[in-house]
Coordinates of C-alpha atoms in Angstrom, one line a residue:
X1 CA 1.1 153.2 77.4
X2 CA 2.4 156.4 77.1
X3 CA 2.7 158.9 79.8
X4 CA -0.1 161.4 79.1
X5 CA 0.9 165.3 78.8
X6 CA 3.0 167.0 81.8
X7 CA 1.4 169.8 83.9
X8 CA 3.8 172.0 82.3
X9 CA 3.1 170.8 78.9
X10 CA -0.5 171.7 79.5
X11 CA 0.7 175.4 80.4
X12 CA 3.1 175.7 77.4
X13 CA 0.1 174.7 75.1
X14 CA -2.4 176.9 77.1
X15 CA 0.3 179.5 76.6
X16 CA 0.5 178.9 72.8
X17 CA -3.2 179.1 72.4
X18 CA -3.6 182.3 73.9
X19 CA -0.8 183.4 71.9
X20 CA -2.6 182.2 68.5
X21 CA -5.6 184.2 69.8
X22 CA -3.6 187.5 70.2
X23 CA -2.1 187.2 66.8
X24 CA -5.0 186.3 65.5
X25 CA -7.1 189.2 66.9
X26 CA -4.2 191.6 66.2
X27 CA -4.3 190.2 62.4
X28 CA -8.2 190.4 62.1
X29 CA -7.9 194.2 63.9
X30 CA -5.1 195.3 61.5
X31 CA -6.9 193.8 58.0
X32 CA -10.4 195.4 59.3
X33 CA -8.6 198.9 59.7
X34 CA -6.4 198.6 56.8
X35 CA -9.0 197.6 54.8
X36 CA -10.6 201.1 54.9
X37 CA -10.6 202.7 51.8
X38 CA -8.9 206.0 53.5
X39 CA -6.0 204.0 54.7
X40 CA -2.6 203.8 52.7
X41 CA -2.2 200.7 51.2
X42 CA 1.5 201.2 50.4
X43 CA 4.5 203.7 51.7
X44 CA 4.2 205.2 48.1
X45 CA 0.5 206.2 49.1
X46 CA 2.0 207.9 52.4
X47 CA 3.0 211.7 52.6
X48 CA 6.4 212.3 52.2
X49 CA 7.0 213.1 55.9
X50 CA 5.5 209.7 57.3
X51 CA 6.9 207.8 54.4
X52 CA 10.3 209.1 55.7
X53 CA 9.6 208.3 58.9
X54 CA 8.5 204.7 58.4
X55 CA 11.6 204.4 55.5
X56 CA 14.1 205.5 58.5
X57 CA 12.8 202.8 60.7
X58 CA 12.9 200.1 58.1
X59 CA 16.0 197.9 59.1
X60 CA 17.8 195.7 56.3
X61 CA 19.3 192.4 56.2
X62 CA 19.9 191.7 52.8
X63 CA 21.8 188.4 53.9
X64 CA 19.1 186.9 55.7
X65 CA 16.1 188.9 53.5
X66 CA 14.5 190.5 56.4
X67 CA 12.8 194.3 57.3
X68 CA 12.9 194.9 61.2
X69 CA 11.1 198.3 61.6
X70 CA 12.7 199.0 65.5
X71 CA 10.6 200.9 67.8
X72 CA 12.5 203.0 70.7
X73 CA 12.0 201.5 74.4
X74 CA 10.9 198.0 72.6
X75 CA 14.3 196.3 73.0
X76 CA 15.2 197.8 69.6
X77 CA 18.8 198.1 71.0
X78 CA 19.4 194.3 71.5
X79 CA 17.7 193.8 67.8
X80 CA 20.2 196.2 66.4
X81 CA 22.7 193.9 68.1
X82 CA 21.8 190.9 66.6
X83 CA 21.5 192.8 62.7
X84 CA 25.0 193.7 63.3
X85 CA 26.2 190.2 64.5
X86 CA 24.4 188.9 61.4
X87 CA 26.3 191.3 59.2
X88 CA 29.7 190.8 60.8
X89 CA 30.1 194.3 62.1
X90 CA 29.9 192.9 65.9
X91 CA 31.4 189.5 67.2
X92 CA 28.9 189.2 70.1
X93 CA 25.2 190.1 71.4
X94 CA 26.9 190.3 74.7
X95 CA 29.7 192.9 73.9
X96 CA 29.6 195.9 75.9
X97 CA 29.5 199.4 75.3
X98 CA 27.2 202.4 74.3
X99 CA 25.3 201.2 71.1
X100 CA 25.8 203.3 68.2
X101 CA 22.4 203.5 66.8
X102 CA 23.6 204.4 63.1
X103 CA 27.2 202.9 61.9
X104 CA 27.1 199.0 60.7
X105 CA 23.3 199.3 59.9
X106 CA 21.1 199.5 56.6
X107 CA 18.5 201.9 56.4
X108 CA 15.7 201.1 54.1
X109 CA 15.3 204.9 53.6
X110 CA 19.1 204.9 52.2
X111 CA 17.9 202.9 49.2
X112 CA 16.5 203.9 45.5
X113 CA 12.6 203.5 44.9
X114 CA 12.9 200.5 43.5
X115 CA 15.4 198.5 45.6
X116 CA 13.0 199.4 48.5
X117 CA 9.8 198.2 46.8
X118 CA 11.6 195.0 45.8
X119 CA 12.4 194.9 49.6
X120 CA 9.1 195.3 50.8
X121 CA 7.5 192.9 48.2
X122 CA 9.8 189.9 48.9
X123 CA 11.4 190.3 52.4
X124 CA 10.5 188.8 55.6
X125 CA 9.0 192.0 57.8
X126 CA 8.5 191.9 61.3
X127 CA 8.3 194.3 64.1
X128 CA 7.9 194.4 68.1
X129 CA 5.0 196.1 69.9
X130 CA 4.3 197.1 73.7
X131 CA 2.0 198.5 75.8
X132 CA 1.6 201.9 75.1
X133 CA 1.6 203.5 78.2
X134 CA 4.0 201.4 79.6
X135 CA 6.3 202.4 76.7
X136 CA 5.5 206.1 77.3
X137 CA 6.8 205.8 81.0
X138 CA 9.7 203.7 80.0
X139 CA 10.9 206.8 77.7
X140 CA 9.8 209.1 80.7
X141 CA 11.8 207.2 83.6
X142 CA 15.4 206.8 81.1
X143 CA 15.4 210.4 79.0
X144 CA 14.5 212.2 81.8
X145 CA 15.8 210.3 84.9
X146 CA 19.2 209.1 83.3
X147 CA 20.1 211.1 79.5
X148 CA 21.4 214.5 80.3
X149 CA 20.9 215.1 76.4
X150 CA 17.5 214.8 76.8
X151 CA 16.8 216.6 79.8
X152 CA 18.5 219.5 78.3
X153 CA 16.9 219.2 74.6
X154 CA 13.5 218.4 76.0
X155 CA 13.0 218.9 79.7
X156 CA 14.0 222.4 80.1
X157 CA 11.7 223.3 77.7
X158 CA 8.8 221.3 79.0
X159 CA 9.5 222.9 82.5
X160 CA 9.4 226.3 81.3
X161 CA 6.4 225.8 79.4
X162 CA 4.1 224.0 82.3
X163 CA 5.3 225.3 85.6
X164 CA 5.3 228.8 86.8
X165 CA 8.7 230.0 87.6
X166 CA 10.1 226.9 85.8
X167 CA 13.2 228.6 83.9
X168 CA 15.8 227.7 86.6
X169 CA 15.2 224.1 85.8
X170 CA 18.3 221.8 84.6
X171 CA 15.2 219.7 83.0
X172 CA 15.8 216.7 85.1
X173 CA 13.0 217.1 87.3
X174 CA 10.1 217.0 84.7
X175 CA 7.0 215.2 86.4
X176 CA 5.1 212.5 84.6
X177 CA 2.4 214.7 84.2
X178 CA 4.1 217.4 82.8
X179 CA 5.7 215.1 80.3
X180 CA 2.1 213.7 79.3
X181 CA 0.7 217.6 78.8
X182 CA 3.7 217.8 76.5
X183 CA 2.6 214.9 74.4
X184 CA -0.7 216.5 74.2
X185 CA -0.2 219.5 73.1
X186 CA 2.7 218.0 70.3
X187 CA 2.1 217.2 66.8
X188 CA 2.3 213.1 66.8
X189 CA 4.4 213.9 63.0
X190 CA 6.8 215.8 64.7
X191 CA 7.3 214.1 68.1
X192 CA 10.6 212.5 69.0
X193 CA 10.8 208.6 68.0
X194 CA 11.1 207.5 71.7
X195 CA 7.3 208.3 72.0
X196 CA 5.7 208.8 68.8
X197 CA 3.2 206.1 68.3
X198 CA 4.0 202.9 67.0
X199 CA 1.3 203.0 63.7
X200 CA 3.1 206.3 63.2
X201 CA 7.0 204.9 63.1
X202 CA 5.9 201.3 61.4
X203 CA 2.8 202.2 59.2
X204 CA 0.9 198.8 59.8
X205 CA -1.3 199.5 56.8
X206 CA 1.3 200.7 54.1
X207 CA 3.6 197.7 55.2
X208 CA 1.9 194.2 55.3
X209 CA 4.4 192.4 58.6
X210 CA 4.9 189.2 58.4
X211 CA 4.8 188.6 62.0
X212 CA 4.2 191.2 65.2
X213 CA 6.4 190.3 68.3
X214 CA 5.6 191.8 71.6
X215 CA 7.7 192.9 74.3
X216 CA 5.7 190.5 76.8
X217 CA 7.0 187.8 75.2
X218 CA 10.0 189.2 74.5
X219 CA 12.3 186.0 74.6
X220 CA 9.9 183.4 72.9
X221 CA 9.0 185.6 69.9
X222 CA 12.1 186.7 69.3
X223 CA 13.1 182.9 69.1
X224 CA 10.3 182.9 66.6
X225 CA 11.9 184.9 64.4
X226 CA 15.4 184.2 65.0
X227 CA 14.0 180.5 63.7
X228 CA 12.5 181.8 60.8
X229 CA 15.1 183.7 59.4
X230 CA 17.4 180.9 59.8
X231 CA 19.9 182.5 62.0
X232 CA 23.0 180.6 63.2
X233 CA 22.5 179.0 66.3
X234 CA 24.9 181.2 68.4
X235 CA 22.7 183.8 67.6
X236 CA 20.5 184.4 70.6
X237 CA 18.4 187.2 71.9
X238 CA 20.8 189.3 74.7
X239 CA 19.4 189.0 77.9
X240 CA 18.6 191.9 80.0
X241 CA 21.2 194.3 81.1
X242 CA 21.9 194.3 85.0
X243 CA 21.5 197.9 85.1
X244 CA 18.0 197.9 83.3
X245 CA 15.1 199.2 85.1
X246 CA 12.1 197.4 84.3
X247 CA 8.5 199.1 84.2
X248 CA 6.3 196.6 86.7
X249 CA 2.6 196.6 86.9
X250 CA 3.0 198.1 90.3
X251 CA 5.1 200.9 88.9
X252 CA 2.4 201.6 86.1
X253 CA 0.0 201.3 88.7
X254 CA 1.7 204.1 90.9
X255 CA 2.3 206.7 88.2
X256 CA -1.3 206.3 86.6
X257 CA -2.9 206.7 89.8
X258 CA -0.7 209.7 91.0
X259 CA -1.5 211.8 87.4
X260 CA -4.6 213.7 86.7
X261 CA -6.9 211.1 84.9
X262 CA -8.1 214.2 82.5
X263 CA -4.5 214.2 81.1
X264 CA -4.6 210.6 80.5
X265 CA -8.0 210.7 79.2
X266 CA -7.4 213.2 76.7
X267 CA -4.2 211.6 75.9
X268 CA -5.4 208.1 74.4
X269 CA -6.7 209.4 71.0
X270 CA -3.2 210.1 70.2
X271 CA -2.2 206.4 70.7
X272 CA -5.5 204.6 70.3
X273 CA -4.2 202.9 67.2
X274 CA -1.5 201.5 69.0
X275 CA -3.9 200.0 71.8
X276 CA -6.5 199.1 69.2
X277 CA -4.3 197.4 66.2
X278 CA -1.9 195.5 68.8
X279 CA -4.6 194.4 71.5
X280 CA -3.5 195.9 74.4
X281 CA -6.1 197.1 77.0
X282 CA -7.0 201.1 77.7
X283 CA -5.3 201.7 81.0
X284 CA -7.3 201.4 83.9
X285 CA -7.6 204.6 86.2
X286 CA -10.9 204.1 87.8
X287 CA -11.0 205.1 91.6
X288 CA -11.3 201.6 92.6
X289 CA -8.3 200.4 90.7
X290 CA -6.2 202.9 92.0
X291 CA -7.4 202.4 95.8
X292 CA -6.0 199.0 95.6

């Protein structure tokens, strides 16, 4: 008689069912929200500023007929590497060196209206999403802990604005609470792309995405996309760089539980569409959770 399914097969099947359930939840939520009369049905219905933002974040592969809306802090550098390899501008996804986020990439916003409309209608469209608080923490740790340009451009101003006698700061000592207060006071449409909500970056009501991948299942979802677009077998999603510091559940717990709850509660409405549309739970900041 044929052997029964292995324990591993059972786990894989359960994971697939869970994934299908998550995708179904996301799709139903997006359809329900985007079906409301006030929501934009196409990029041409968006206000000019919002339209510029989404078209500037949609990368184009004419050779493989897809559009990818890149979201900073959701592995977008690796996806850009893949696009460059597919286009022949890069030999391998493993080529080391600083990522050039502009050259050798094709942006939908640089095309004529009729070319934009054709690609939006006929190309495979996908995005990758991430837990909103995790994404914000990743941006905070990276930009204010490691990138001098961000420390000077944003950090100095944040400290000056929210800290008494903060005028002497070099912008490299911004606290997470100060960063969240800054986001609370910032107009969403004017935010830097690294902390602008995914909804505003990629407009999932105006652009009907065929696939929404997640950071939590990055490699499996990336393989799904690569298989769908029929990329060459040598193109694979890159492994995480050795220097990368991931945001763990423990790290997120530490930062959330050492931040004023008022700040987090007041900030949630700005990111509520990212939580609800992409089926992420709101952050747990109860006393009981934080005592653990």
